[in-house]
Amino acid sequence: EANRRGPGSVALFEPRLFTAARARVDLERDLRRAVEADRITVHYQPVHDLTDGAVVGYEALARWSDPDRGHVSPAEFIPAAERAGLIDDLGMTVLRQALADLRRYGVPRDRWLSINVSPLQLDDDFARRLLVTVDRAGIPADRLRVEITESAMLRSTSGYTQLDEIRRRGVRVLVDDFGTGYSSLASLRRLPVDGIKIARELLHDGAPAPADTTVVRAVRLLAAGAGITEIIAEGVENAAEARTLAALGVPYGQGFHLGRPAPAARALRPPGPTPVGRVPVA
Ligand code: C2E
Ligand code: MG
Ligand code: MG
Ligand code: MG
């Protein structure tokens, strides 16, 4: 086909690049079909109060299992959705499913729902779309959290208007992966946000080394200075880390140690009847 365009254009179709481009096109085509056929599903990961272990909310995480590809990682299909112009459809599908699941499983009113939002969704109509969806589901807007990465937020100040609009309705905005961007600490005051999620990368392996403890303290002080009290540590992978974070005054945590992402039937289902012989004393 390249040959038909005449000499000179052939060089553009260097085989290895062509193969990679082809793979992208195929991935985006399959993803489009999955989104259109409603085959994107949602897993839920609990957010815990680190002082008493109580579940305070859930983060909705998109999942895609393709008949041929098997399970595809969000790290692969979220950027593909962004490239292919599918991210808003995908994001709104996740939101609708998650709102329906909250009702279906009778999740208590005081537990929030967090969804991830791509900066590409923050057009002039974003706030309206989001609020209409939440209202239609009959879920109070103040149960919703919107997670958006700091780098994304800094790139599009035009999105600030949209975020302020949903905040006026009680939706809380959280900075996702806080600490992975370079200008994070200084910019916190300027962002239209209510909370931050401290990136796993800042905490990492086991009991935080002295440097990590210092970082956590610094983040907490900066957040407090910006009037932010909702702080969630991401990627809490063991009990020691959970204890250290709680001792440092980080109120909430999320991670494999506390609860892995799981389908609604497992993650949101109310605790079943107490097994015989283990009836708690009132
Ligand atoms: P994120 O929003 O930062 O979500 C947290 C990710 O960390 C999830 O990966 C979760 O499974 C994983 N995780 C949770 N606890 C632990 C832990 O203790 N250790 C480790 N190593 N990992 C942990 P997941 O589900 O693969 O999602 C990856 C990213 O894809 C998300 O990062 C988010 O940025 C994006 N994403 C997922 N669903 C959506 C969506 O519906 N819309 C958009 N725009 N992005 C999404
Ligand atoms: Mg997130
Ligand atoms: Mg995150
Ligand atoms: Mg992330």
mmCIF file of C-alpha atoms and ligand atoms in Angstrom:
data_model
loop_
_atom_site.group_PDB
_atom_site.id
_atom_site.type_symbol
_atom_site.label_atom_id
_atom_site.label_comp_id
_atom_site.label_asym_id
_atom_site.label_seq_id
_atom_site.Cartn_x
_atom_site.Cartn_y
_atom_site.Cartn_z
ATOM 1 C CA GLU A 1 0.000 0.000 0.000
ATOM 2 C CA ALA A 2 2.880 2.326 0.840
ATOM 3 C CA ASN A 3 4.277 1.738 -2.607
ATOM 4 C CA ARG A 4 1.221 3.180 -4.255
ATOM 5 C CA ARG A 5 1.998 6.525 -2.675
ATOM 6 C CA GLY A 6 5.195 6.618 -4.677
ATOM 7 C CA PRO A 7 8.843 6.653 -3.758
ATOM 8 C CA GLY A 8 9.800 8.627 -0.667
ATOM 9 C CA SER A 9 6.756 7.691 1.393
ATOM 10 C CA VAL A 10 7.993 4.130 1.812
ATOM 11 C CA ALA A 11 10.472 5.218 4.486
ATOM 12 C CA LEU A 12 7.567 6.296 6.690
ATOM 13 C CA PHE A 13 6.485 2.695 7.025
ATOM 14 C CA GLU A 14 9.501 1.372 8.841
ATOM 15 C CA PRO A 15 8.284 -2.166 9.730
ATOM 16 C CA ARG A 16 8.800 -2.024 13.489
ATOM 17 C CA LEU A 17 6.969 1.296 13.832
ATOM 18 C CA PHE A 18 4.263 -0.006 11.594
ATOM 19 C CA THR A 19 3.775 -3.065 13.802
ATOM 20 C CA ALA A 20 3.531 -0.913 16.932
ATOM 21 C CA ALA A 21 1.071 1.449 15.301
ATOM 22 C CA ARG A 22 -0.965 -1.523 14.083
ATOM 23 C CA ALA A 23 -1.079 -2.980 17.586
ATOM 24 C CA ARG A 24 -2.347 0.357 18.937
ATOM 25 C CA VAL A 25 -5.059 0.584 16.324
ATOM 26 C CA ASP A 26 -6.146 -2.986 17.102
ATOM 27 C CA LEU A 27 -6.201 -2.313 20.835
ATOM 28 C CA GLU A 28 -8.234 0.849 20.379
ATOM 29 C CA ARG A 29 -10.670 -0.974 18.073
ATOM 30 C CA ASP A 30 -11.218 -3.780 20.578
ATOM 31 C CA LEU A 31 -11.580 -1.303 23.418
ATOM 32 C CA ARG A 32 -14.137 0.717 21.482
ATOM 33 C CA ARG A 33 -16.178 -2.451 20.978
ATOM 34 C CA ALA A 34 -15.926 -3.283 24.661
ATOM 35 C CA VAL A 35 -17.064 0.196 25.705
ATOM 36 C CA GLU A 36 -19.937 0.179 23.208
ATOM 37 C CA ALA A 37 -21.044 -3.315 24.215
ATOM 38 C CA ASP A 38 -20.890 -2.366 27.891
ATOM 39 C CA ARG A 39 -18.189 -4.924 28.644
ATOM 40 C CA ILE A 40 -16.142 -2.644 30.915
ATOM 41 C CA THR A 41 -16.647 -3.752 34.497
ATOM 42 C CA VAL A 42 -15.797 -2.185 37.836
ATOM 43 C CA HIS A 43 -13.833 -3.389 40.839
ATOM 44 C CA TYR A 44 -13.938 -1.666 44.198
ATOM 45 C CA GLN A 45 -11.112 -1.101 46.636
ATOM 46 C CA PRO A 46 -12.019 -0.029 50.173
ATOM 47 C CA VAL A 47 -10.575 3.061 51.850
ATOM 48 C CA HIS A 48 -10.028 2.544 55.564
ATOM 49 C CA ASP A 49 -9.903 4.787 58.602
ATOM 50 C CA LEU A 50 -6.386 4.049 59.872
ATOM 51 C CA THR A 51 -7.242 4.709 63.495
ATOM 52 C CA ASP A 52 -9.999 2.102 63.836
ATOM 53 C CA GLY A 53 -9.894 0.137 60.581
ATOM 54 C CA ALA A 54 -13.433 1.068 59.547
ATOM 55 C CA VAL A 55 -14.281 1.247 55.848
ATOM 56 C CA VAL A 56 -15.061 4.863 54.928
ATOM 57 C CA GLY A 57 -15.359 4.576 51.166
ATOM 58 C CA TYR A 58 -14.547 2.741 47.953
ATOM 59 C CA GLU A 59 -12.538 3.570 44.866
ATOM 60 C CA ALA A 60 -14.070 2.372 41.597
ATOM 61 C CA LEU A 61 -11.449 0.917 39.244
ATOM 62 C CA ALA A 62 -12.192 0.054 35.615
ATOM 63 C CA ARG A 63 -11.583 -3.516 34.447
ATOM 64 C CA TRP A 64 -11.467 -4.899 30.918
ATOM 65 C CA SER A 65 -11.418 -8.570 30.155
ATOM 66 C CA ASP A 66 -11.324 -9.274 26.437
ATOM 67 C CA PRO A 67 -12.268 -12.695 24.977
ATOM 68 C CA ASP A 68 -8.988 -12.851 23.023
ATOM 69 C CA ARG A 69 -6.650 -10.648 25.050
ATOM 70 C CA GLY A 70 -7.719 -11.796 28.475
ATOM 71 C CA HIS A 71 -7.339 -9.303 31.307
ATOM 72 C CA VAL A 72 -5.908 -6.016 30.044
ATOM 73 C CA SER A 73 -4.296 -3.709 32.626
ATOM 74 C CA PRO A 74 -5.709 -0.188 33.157
ATOM 75 C CA ALA A 75 -2.133 1.024 32.685
ATOM 76 C CA GLU A 76 -2.573 -0.115 29.090
ATOM 77 C CA PHE A 77 -6.228 0.560 28.288
ATOM 78 C CA ILE A 78 -6.724 3.909 30.059
ATOM 79 C CA PRO A 79 -4.095 5.653 27.891
ATOM 80 C CA ALA A 80 -5.589 3.844 24.873
ATOM 81 C CA ALA A 81 -9.031 5.168 25.793
ATOM 82 C CA GLU A 82 -7.566 8.667 26.049
ATOM 83 C CA ARG A 83 -5.909 8.373 22.621
ATOM 84 C CA ALA A 84 -9.044 6.988 20.997
ATOM 85 C CA GLY A 85 -11.435 9.571 22.427
ATOM 86 C CA LEU A 86 -13.187 6.906 24.511
ATOM 87 C CA ILE A 87 -12.184 8.015 27.994
ATOM 88 C CA ASP A 88 -15.313 9.987 28.804
ATOM 89 C CA ASP A 89 -17.627 7.176 27.694
ATOM 90 C CA LEU A 90 -15.553 4.733 29.701
ATOM 91 C CA GLY A 91 -15.413 6.997 32.753
ATOM 92 C CA MET A 92 -19.143 7.666 32.717
ATOM 93 C CA THR A 93 -19.848 3.940 32.308
ATOM 94 C CA VAL A 94 -17.766 3.251 35.397
ATOM 95 C CA LEU A 95 -19.605 6.012 37.268
ATOM 96 C CA ARG A 96 -23.063 4.741 36.303
ATOM 97 C CA GLN A 97 -22.221 1.151 37.249
ATOM 98 C CA ALA A 98 -20.706 2.225 40.536
ATOM 99 C CA LEU A 99 -23.705 4.374 41.487
ATOM 100 C CA ALA A 100 -26.035 1.470 40.652
ATOM 101 C CA ASP A 101 -23.888 -0.908 42.727
ATOM 102 C CA LEU A 102 -24.036 1.419 45.742
ATOM 103 C CA ARG A 103 -27.804 1.066 45.713
ATOM 104 C CA ARG A 104 -27.905 -2.610 44.790
ATOM 105 C CA TYR A 105 -25.678 -3.580 47.703
ATOM 106 C CA GLY A 106 -27.131 -1.061 50.118
ATOM 107 C CA VAL A 107 -23.796 0.542 50.873
ATOM 108 C CA PRO A 108 -24.257 2.673 54.018
ATOM 109 C CA ARG A 109 -24.876 6.378 53.410
ATOM 110 C CA ASP A 110 -21.672 7.462 55.147
ATOM 111 C CA ARG A 111 -19.382 5.559 52.785
ATOM 112 C CA TRP A 112 -18.144 7.559 49.823
ATOM 113 C CA LEU A 113 -17.524 6.540 46.237
ATOM 114 C CA SER A 114 -14.344 7.633 44.477
ATOM 115 C CA ILE A 115 -14.005 7.658 40.718
ATOM 116 C CA ASN A 116 -10.960 8.449 38.585
ATOM 117 C CA VAL A 117 -11.312 11.267 36.102
ATOM 118 C CA SER A 118 -9.021 11.921 33.174
ATOM 119 C CA PRO A 119 -8.116 15.557 32.414
ATOM 120 C CA LEU A 120 -9.452 14.930 28.907
ATOM 121 C CA GLN A 121 -12.931 14.667 30.424
ATOM 122 C CA LEU A 122 -12.788 18.184 31.848
ATOM 123 C CA ASP A 123 -14.480 20.012 28.991
ATOM 124 C CA ASP A 124 -17.058 22.785 29.477
ATOM 125 C CA ASP A 125 -19.848 20.260 29.945
ATOM 126 C CA PHE A 126 -18.128 17.934 32.424
ATOM 127 C CA ALA A 127 -19.760 19.199 35.619
ATOM 128 C CA ARG A 128 -23.228 19.055 34.107
ATOM 129 C CA ARG A 129 -22.721 15.502 32.775
ATOM 130 C CA LEU A 130 -21.403 14.278 36.087
ATOM 131 C CA LEU A 131 -24.111 15.888 38.208
ATOM 132 C CA VAL A 132 -26.940 14.718 35.944
ATOM 133 C CA THR A 133 -25.634 11.151 36.203
ATOM 134 C CA VAL A 134 -25.384 11.332 39.981
ATOM 135 C CA ASP A 135 -28.836 12.908 40.340
ATOM 136 C CA ARG A 136 -30.426 10.315 38.047
ATOM 137 C CA ALA A 137 -28.982 7.548 40.192
ATOM 138 C CA GLY A 138 -30.566 9.124 43.256
ATOM 139 C CA ILE A 139 -27.250 9.271 45.097
ATOM 140 C CA PRO A 140 -26.447 12.460 47.051
ATOM 141 C CA ALA A 141 -23.597 14.313 45.304
ATOM 142 C CA ASP A 142 -21.680 14.650 48.554
ATOM 143 C CA ARG A 143 -21.060 10.899 48.577
ATOM 144 C CA LEU A 144 -18.926 11.253 45.480
ATOM 145 C CA ARG A 145 -15.159 11.850 45.281
ATOM 146 C CA VAL A 146 -13.398 12.647 42.045
ATOM 147 C CA GLU A 147 -9.727 11.651 41.763
ATOM 148 C CA ILE A 148 -7.507 13.474 39.331
ATOM 149 C CA THR A 149 -3.729 13.456 39.080
ATOM 150 C CA GLU A 150 -1.930 16.637 40.032
ATOM 151 C CA SER A 151 0.051 16.897 36.819
ATOM 152 C CA ALA A 152 -3.206 16.729 34.913
ATOM 153 C CA MET A 153 -4.761 19.401 37.075
ATOM 154 C CA LEU A 154 -1.857 21.743 36.653
ATOM 155 C CA ARG A 155 -1.962 21.353 32.896
ATOM 156 C CA SER A 156 -5.545 22.465 32.504
ATOM 157 C CA THR A 157 -6.547 25.450 34.601
ATOM 158 C CA SER A 158 -9.643 25.680 32.399
ATOM 159 C CA GLY A 159 -10.826 22.551 34.196
ATOM 160 C CA TYR A 160 -10.781 24.453 37.506
ATOM 161 C CA THR A 161 -14.184 25.955 36.711
ATOM 162 C CA GLN A 162 -15.635 22.473 36.248
ATOM 163 C CA LEU A 163 -14.101 21.208 39.467
ATOM 164 C CA ASP A 164 -15.383 24.230 41.379
ATOM 165 C CA GLU A 165 -18.842 23.612 39.980
ATOM 166 C CA ILE A 166 -19.010 20.030 41.227
ATOM 167 C CA ARG A 167 -17.491 21.090 44.551
ATOM 168 C CA ARG A 168 -20.328 23.557 45.025
ATOM 169 C CA ARG A 169 -22.673 20.558 44.865
ATOM 170 C CA GLY A 170 -20.684 18.737 47.530
ATOM 171 C CA VAL A 171 -18.536 16.457 45.352
ATOM 172 C CA ARG A 172 -15.038 16.339 46.806
ATOM 173 C CA VAL A 173 -12.000 16.566 44.572
ATOM 174 C CA LEU A 174 -8.904 14.550 45.474
ATOM 175 C CA VAL A 175 -5.413 14.843 44.030
ATOM 176 C CA ASP A 176 -4.470 11.307 42.946
ATOM 177 C CA ASP A 177 -0.873 10.024 43.095
ATOM 178 C CA PHE A 178 0.213 13.071 45.067
ATOM 179 C CA GLY A 179 3.994 13.398 45.193
ATOM 180 C CA THR A 180 4.752 11.891 41.807
ATOM 181 C CA GLY A 181 4.614 15.291 40.079
ATOM 182 C CA TYR A 182 7.487 17.727 40.472
ATOM 183 C CA SER A 183 5.704 20.904 41.522
ATOM 184 C CA SER A 184 3.297 19.270 43.923
ATOM 185 C CA LEU A 185 4.152 20.794 47.252
ATOM 186 C CA ALA A 186 4.262 24.422 46.173
ATOM 187 C CA SER A 187 1.127 24.235 44.069
ATOM 188 C CA LEU A 188 -1.217 22.654 46.571
ATOM 189 C CA ARG A 189 -2.687 25.944 47.741
ATOM 190 C CA ARG A 190 -3.704 26.922 44.231
ATOM 191 C CA LEU A 191 -5.553 23.729 43.349
ATOM 192 C CA PRO A 192 -9.344 23.471 43.745
ATOM 193 C CA VAL A 193 -9.120 20.359 45.902
ATOM 194 C CA ASP A 194 -10.447 18.920 49.162
ATOM 195 C CA GLY A 195 -8.041 16.062 49.697
ATOM 196 C CA ILE A 196 -4.927 14.273 48.556
ATOM 197 C CA LYS A 197 -3.940 10.682 47.976
ATOM 198 C CA ILE A 198 -0.281 10.196 48.806
ATOM 199 C CA ALA A 199 1.342 8.127 46.075
ATOM 200 C CA ARG A 200 2.569 4.651 46.873
ATOM 201 C CA GLU A 201 5.983 5.684 45.577
ATOM 202 C CA LEU A 202 6.415 8.101 48.504
ATOM 203 C CA LEU A 203 5.773 5.437 51.143
ATOM 204 C CA HIS A 204 7.029 2.213 49.689
ATOM 205 C CA ASP A 205 8.577 -0.884 51.144
ATOM 206 C CA GLY A 206 7.654 -1.829 54.661
ATOM 207 C CA ALA A 207 7.955 0.491 57.604
ATOM 208 C CA PRO A 208 8.847 3.879 56.136
ATOM 209 C CA ALA A 209 12.520 4.772 56.418
ATOM 210 C CA PRO A 210 13.259 8.062 58.225
ATOM 211 C CA ALA A 211 13.177 9.937 54.920
ATOM 212 C CA ASP A 212 9.654 8.695 54.184
ATOM 213 C CA THR A 213 8.452 9.673 57.621
ATOM 214 C CA THR A 214 9.783 13.158 56.981
ATOM 215 C CA VAL A 215 7.971 13.287 53.652
ATOM 216 C CA VAL A 216 4.691 12.202 55.215
ATOM 217 C CA ARG A 217 5.041 14.829 57.934
ATOM 218 C CA ALA A 218 5.839 17.496 55.366
ATOM 219 C CA VAL A 219 2.894 16.541 53.198
ATOM 220 C CA ARG A 220 0.559 16.657 56.190
ATOM 221 C CA LEU A 221 1.790 20.106 57.218
ATOM 222 C CA LEU A 222 1.444 21.459 53.692
ATOM 223 C CA ALA A 223 -2.003 19.993 53.342
ATOM 224 C CA ALA A 224 -3.070 21.513 56.657
ATOM 225 C CA GLY A 225 -1.684 24.868 55.516
ATOM 226 C CA ALA A 226 -3.874 24.632 52.435
ATOM 227 C CA GLY A 227 -6.910 23.717 54.553
ATOM 228 C CA ILE A 228 -6.877 20.093 53.412
ATOM 229 C CA THR A 229 -7.695 17.420 55.966
ATOM 230 C CA GLU A 230 -8.740 14.480 53.824
ATOM 231 C CA ILE A 231 -5.475 12.617 53.345
ATOM 232 C CA ILE A 232 -5.365 9.066 52.027
ATOM 233 C CA ALA A 233 -2.203 6.973 51.878
ATOM 234 C CA GLU A 234 -2.133 4.759 48.785
ATOM 235 C CA GLY A 235 -0.529 1.336 48.518
ATOM 236 C CA VAL A 236 -0.520 0.383 52.191
ATOM 237 C CA GLU A 237 0.953 -3.082 51.883
ATOM 238 C CA ASN A 238 1.559 -4.167 55.471
ATOM 239 C CA ALA A 239 0.438 -3.631 59.046
ATOM 240 C CA ALA A 240 3.582 -1.798 60.145
ATOM 241 C CA GLU A 241 3.066 0.785 57.439
ATOM 242 C CA ALA A 242 -0.569 1.256 58.432
ATOM 243 C CA ARG A 243 0.474 1.807 62.071
ATOM 244 C CA THR A 244 3.243 4.240 61.170
ATOM 245 C CA LEU A 245 0.926 6.265 58.977
ATOM 246 C CA ALA A 246 -1.744 6.394 61.658
ATOM 247 C CA ALA A 247 0.859 7.529 64.193
ATOM 248 C CA LEU A 248 1.929 10.286 61.789
ATOM 249 C CA GLY A 249 -1.651 11.536 61.693
ATOM 250 C CA VAL A 250 -2.640 10.272 58.244
ATOM 251 C CA PRO A 251 -6.362 9.578 58.694
ATOM 252 C CA TYR A 252 -7.072 7.202 55.792
ATOM 253 C CA GLY A 253 -5.361 4.398 53.931
ATOM 254 C CA GLN A 254 -5.873 2.161 50.940
ATOM 255 C CA GLY A 255 -3.819 -0.819 49.856
ATOM 256 C CA PHE A 256 -3.440 -4.546 49.432
ATOM 257 C CA HIS A 257 -2.935 -5.004 53.183
ATOM 258 C CA LEU A 258 -6.258 -3.347 53.955
ATOM 259 C CA GLY A 259 -8.292 -4.649 51.025
ATOM 260 C CA ARG A 260 -7.687 -5.554 47.404
ATOM 261 C CA PRO A 261 -9.860 -4.331 44.561
ATOM 262 C CA ALA A 262 -12.709 -6.848 44.031
ATOM 263 C CA PRO A 263 -16.027 -7.154 42.175
ATOM 264 C CA ALA A 264 -19.055 -5.521 43.795
ATOM 265 C CA ALA A 265 -20.487 -8.840 44.980
ATOM 266 C CA ARG A 266 -17.391 -9.359 47.112
ATOM 267 C CA ALA A 267 -16.311 -5.809 47.949
ATOM 268 C CA LEU A 268 -19.680 -4.156 48.637
ATOM 269 C CA ARG A 269 -21.799 -7.001 49.952
ATOM 270 C CA PRO A 270 -22.837 -6.385 53.549
ATOM 271 C CA PRO A 271 -21.328 -8.844 56.024
ATOM 272 C CA GLY A 272 -23.345 -12.056 55.968
ATOM 273 C CA PRO A 273 -25.022 -13.747 58.925
ATOM 274 C CA THR A 274 -22.595 -14.532 61.698
ATOM 275 C CA PRO A 275 -21.513 -18.193 61.484
ATOM 276 C CA VAL A 276 -23.075 -20.399 64.140
ATOM 277 C CA GLY A 277 -20.942 -20.621 67.252
ATOM 278 C CA ARG A 278 -19.396 -17.211 66.713
ATOM 279 C CA VAL A 279 -22.287 -15.017 67.760
ATOM 280 C CA PRO A 280 -20.898 -11.779 69.169
ATOM 281 C CA VAL A 281 -21.899 -10.770 72.678
ATOM 282 C CA ALA A 282 -23.943 -7.573 72.538
HETATM 283 P P1 C2E B 1 -4.980 4.881 40.781
HETATM 284 O O1 C2E B 1 -6.201 5.698 40.646
HETATM 285 O O2 C2E B 1 -3.849 5.486 41.502
HETATM 286 O O3 C2E B 1 -5.468 3.536 41.471
HETATM 287 C C1 C2E B 1 -4.686 2.796 42.373
HETATM 288 C C2 C2E B 1 -4.018 1.638 41.700
HETATM 289 O O4 C2E B 1 -3.134 0.998 42.629
HETATM 290 C C3 C2E B 1 -4.975 0.542 41.237
HETATM 291 O O5 C2E B 1 -4.407 -0.054 40.065
HETATM 292 C C4 C2E B 1 -4.926 -0.441 42.411
HETATM 293 O O6 C2E B 1 -5.290 -1.765 42.047
HETATM 294 C C5 C2E B 1 -3.488 -0.360 42.797
HETATM 295 N N1 C2E B 1 -3.244 -0.690 44.213
HETATM 296 C C6 C2E B 1 -4.085 -0.582 45.257
HETATM 297 N N2 C2E B 1 -3.495 -0.939 46.424
HETATM 298 C C7 C2E B 1 -2.225 -1.312 46.101
HETATM 299 C C8 C2E B 1 -1.096 -1.799 46.889
HETATM 300 O O7 C2E B 1 -1.158 -1.971 48.106
HETATM 301 N N3 C2E B 1 0.050 -2.048 46.198
HETATM 302 C C9 C2E B 1 0.156 -1.876 44.846
HETATM 303 N N4 C2E B 1 1.320 -2.177 44.264
HETATM 304 N N5 C2E B 1 -0.892 -1.421 44.093
HETATM 305 C C10 C2E B 1 -2.056 -1.133 44.713
HETATM 306 P P2 C2E B 1 -5.278 -0.319 38.754
HETATM 307 O O8 C2E B 1 -6.653 -0.774 39.111
HETATM 308 O O9 C2E B 1 -4.445 -1.177 37.876
HETATM 309 O O10 C2E B 1 -5.419 1.104 38.094
HETATM 310 C C11 C2E B 1 -4.304 1.800 37.622
HETATM 311 C C12 C2E B 1 -4.648 3.215 37.264
HETATM 312 O O11 C2E B 1 -5.543 3.254 36.141
HETATM 313 C C13 C2E B 1 -5.365 3.968 38.372
HETATM 314 O O12 C2E B 1 -4.443 4.418 39.325
HETATM 315 C C14 C2E B 1 -6.027 5.083 37.589
HETATM 316 O O13 C2E B 1 -5.111 6.131 37.364
HETATM 317 C C15 C2E B 1 -6.344 4.399 36.262
HETATM 318 N N6 C2E B 1 -7.772 4.043 36.226
HETATM 319 C C16 C2E B 1 -8.406 2.935 36.695
HETATM 320 N N7 C2E B 1 -9.747 2.997 36.465
HETATM 321 C C17 C2E B 1 -9.970 4.186 35.857
HETATM 322 C C18 C2E B 1 -11.145 4.849 35.367
HETATM 323 O O14 C2E B 1 -12.301 4.379 35.481
HETATM 324 N N8 C2E B 1 -10.955 6.082 34.761
HETATM 325 C C19 C2E B 1 -9.714 6.649 34.645
HETATM 326 N N9 C2E B 1 -9.617 7.857 34.048
HETATM 327 N N10 C2E B 1 -8.603 6.073 35.113
HETATM 328 C C20 C2E B 1 -8.716 4.845 35.705
HETATM 329 MG MG MG B 2 -7.291 6.778 41.863
HETATM 330 MG MG MG B 3 -3.546 6.772 42.837
HETATM 331 MG MG MG B 4 -2.037 5.718 39.725
#
